[in-house]
Coordinates of C-alpha atoms and ligand atoms in Angstrom, one line a residue:
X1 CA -67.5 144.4 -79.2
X2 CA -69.2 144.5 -75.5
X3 CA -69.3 148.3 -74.1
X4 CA -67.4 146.8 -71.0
X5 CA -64.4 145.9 -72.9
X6 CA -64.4 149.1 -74.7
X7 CA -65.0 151.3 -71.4
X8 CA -61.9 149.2 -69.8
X9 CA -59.6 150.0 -72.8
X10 CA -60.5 153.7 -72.3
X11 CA -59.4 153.1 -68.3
X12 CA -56.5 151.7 -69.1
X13 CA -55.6 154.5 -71.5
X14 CA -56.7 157.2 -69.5
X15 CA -54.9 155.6 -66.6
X16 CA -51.1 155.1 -68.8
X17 CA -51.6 158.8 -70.4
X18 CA -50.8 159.9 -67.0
X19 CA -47.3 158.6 -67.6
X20 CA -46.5 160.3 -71.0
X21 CA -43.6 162.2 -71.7
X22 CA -44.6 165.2 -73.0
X23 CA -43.2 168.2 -72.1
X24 CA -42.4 169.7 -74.8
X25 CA -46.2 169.7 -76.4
X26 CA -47.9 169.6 -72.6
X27 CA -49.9 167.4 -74.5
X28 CA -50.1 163.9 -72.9
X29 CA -51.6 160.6 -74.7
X30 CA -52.8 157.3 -73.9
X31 CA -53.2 154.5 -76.0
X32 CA -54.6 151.0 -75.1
X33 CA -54.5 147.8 -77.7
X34 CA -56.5 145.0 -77.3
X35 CA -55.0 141.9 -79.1
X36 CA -57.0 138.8 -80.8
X37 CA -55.8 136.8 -77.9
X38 CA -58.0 139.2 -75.4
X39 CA -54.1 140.9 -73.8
X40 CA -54.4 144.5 -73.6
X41 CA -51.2 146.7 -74.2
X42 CA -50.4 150.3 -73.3
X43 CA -48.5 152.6 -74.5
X44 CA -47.8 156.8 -74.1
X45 CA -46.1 159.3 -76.0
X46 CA -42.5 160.2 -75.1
X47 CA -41.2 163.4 -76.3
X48 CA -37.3 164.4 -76.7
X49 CA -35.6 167.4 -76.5
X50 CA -34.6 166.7 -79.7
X51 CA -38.3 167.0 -81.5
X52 CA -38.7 164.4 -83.9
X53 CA -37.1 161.6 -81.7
X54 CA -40.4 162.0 -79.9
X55 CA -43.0 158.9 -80.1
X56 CA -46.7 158.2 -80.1
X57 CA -48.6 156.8 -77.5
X58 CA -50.0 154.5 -80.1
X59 CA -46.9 153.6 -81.6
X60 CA -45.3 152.3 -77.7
X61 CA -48.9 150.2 -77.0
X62 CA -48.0 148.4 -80.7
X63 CA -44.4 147.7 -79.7
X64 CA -45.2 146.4 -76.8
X65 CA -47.7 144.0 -78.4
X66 CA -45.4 143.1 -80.7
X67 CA -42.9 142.1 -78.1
X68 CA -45.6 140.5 -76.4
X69 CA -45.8 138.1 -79.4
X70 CA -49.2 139.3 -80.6
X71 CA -49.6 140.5 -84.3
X72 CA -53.6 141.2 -84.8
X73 CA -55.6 144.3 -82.8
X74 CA -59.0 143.9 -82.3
X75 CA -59.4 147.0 -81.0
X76 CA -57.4 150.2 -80.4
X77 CA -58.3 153.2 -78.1
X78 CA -56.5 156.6 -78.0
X79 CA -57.0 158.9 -75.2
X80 CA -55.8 162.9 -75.0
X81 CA -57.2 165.9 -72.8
X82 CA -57.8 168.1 -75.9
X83 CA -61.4 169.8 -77.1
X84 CA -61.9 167.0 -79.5
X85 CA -61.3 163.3 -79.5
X86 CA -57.7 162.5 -80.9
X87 CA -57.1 160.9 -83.9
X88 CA -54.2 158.9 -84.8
X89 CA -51.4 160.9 -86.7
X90 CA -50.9 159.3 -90.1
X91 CA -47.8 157.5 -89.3
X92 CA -49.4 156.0 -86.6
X93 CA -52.3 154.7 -88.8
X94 CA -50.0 153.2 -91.1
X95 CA -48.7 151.4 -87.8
X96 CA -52.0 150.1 -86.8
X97 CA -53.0 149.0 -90.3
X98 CA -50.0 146.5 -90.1
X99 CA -51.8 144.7 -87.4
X100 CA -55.2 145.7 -88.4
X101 CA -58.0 143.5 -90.1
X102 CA -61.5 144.4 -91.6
X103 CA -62.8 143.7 -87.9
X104 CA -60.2 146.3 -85.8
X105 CA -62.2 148.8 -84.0
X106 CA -60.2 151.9 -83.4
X107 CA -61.9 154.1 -80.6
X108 CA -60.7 158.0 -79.9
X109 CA -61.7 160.1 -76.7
X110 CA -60.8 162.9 -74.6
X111 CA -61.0 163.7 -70.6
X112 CA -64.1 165.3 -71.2
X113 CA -65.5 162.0 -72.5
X114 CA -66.4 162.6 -76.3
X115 CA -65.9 159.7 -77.7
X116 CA -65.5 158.7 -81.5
X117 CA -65.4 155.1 -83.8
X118 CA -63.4 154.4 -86.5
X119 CA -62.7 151.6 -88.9
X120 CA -59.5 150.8 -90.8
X121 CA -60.6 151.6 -93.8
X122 CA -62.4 155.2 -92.0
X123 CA -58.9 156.4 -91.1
X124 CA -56.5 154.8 -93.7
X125 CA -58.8 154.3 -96.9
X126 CA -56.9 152.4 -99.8
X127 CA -53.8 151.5 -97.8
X128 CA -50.9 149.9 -98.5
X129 CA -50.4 146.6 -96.1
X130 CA -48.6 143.7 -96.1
X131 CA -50.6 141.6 -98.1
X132 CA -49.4 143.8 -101.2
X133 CA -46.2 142.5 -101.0
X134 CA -44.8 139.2 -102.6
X135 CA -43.7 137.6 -99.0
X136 CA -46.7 139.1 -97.1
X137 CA -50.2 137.2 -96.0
Ligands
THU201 N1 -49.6 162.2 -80.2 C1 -49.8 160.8 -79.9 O1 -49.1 160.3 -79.1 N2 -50.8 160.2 -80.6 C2 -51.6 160.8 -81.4 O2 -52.5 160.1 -81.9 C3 -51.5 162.2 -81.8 C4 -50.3 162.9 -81.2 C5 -48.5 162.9 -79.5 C6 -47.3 163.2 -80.3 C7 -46.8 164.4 -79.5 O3 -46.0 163.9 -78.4 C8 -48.0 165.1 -78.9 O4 -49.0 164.1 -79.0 C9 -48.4 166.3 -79.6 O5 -48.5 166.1 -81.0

């Protein structure tokens, strides 16, 4: 994918981390999807005083895709302000690999600008998906 879209993905979640929710962790995270259709969706974490109600950034960027009507990500970026790119949490790749194909580039950065690439298959090897099940495609 051009370097131009990728940088822009990594604005925009560099740009919606600054809205996250997280003061509980201090830990603040960006996510930016990029749909088949070219849309781009954002999302940050939101934390809750009561812990586990807390969401990823990843996980608000898919819902809003979702509710946006798209259902395949060409490309996912995560953005956090720690020493080392951040990587999806597991439940979170699960999430993506509902949407994902053998194509979905899944990008990971921090402030400082390291910046890491990931297939599916990298983060989630083996994985379940909906084409394992009767009704799925
Ligand atoms: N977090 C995300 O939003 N995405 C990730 O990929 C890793 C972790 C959030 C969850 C929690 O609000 C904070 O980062 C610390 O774990």
């Amino acid at each position: 994918m051009d370097d131009r879209v990728i940088n822009a993905l990594f604005d925009a979640a560099a740009q919606v981390r600054l809205r996250a929710h997280a003061p509980y962790s201090g830990f603040a995270v960006g996510a930016a999807v990029r749909a088949e259709d070219g849309r781009v969706f954002v999302g940050c974490n939101v934390e809750n005083a009561a812990y586990p109600s807390g969401t990823c950034a990843e996980q608000a960027a898919i819902a809003a895709m979702t509710a946006a009507g798209a259902r395949k990500i060409e490309a996912l970026v995560v953005v956090g302000d720690g020493p080392r790119p951040v990587t999806p949490c597991g439940a979170c790749r699960q999430r993506i690999r509902e949407f994902a194909s053998g194509n979905t580039q899944i990008h990971v950065g921090n402030l400082a600008g390291a910046r890491q690439y990931f297939s599916m298959s990298d983060l989630l090897p083996h994985s379940f998906g909906p084409e394992f099940l009767p009704q799925g495609s």
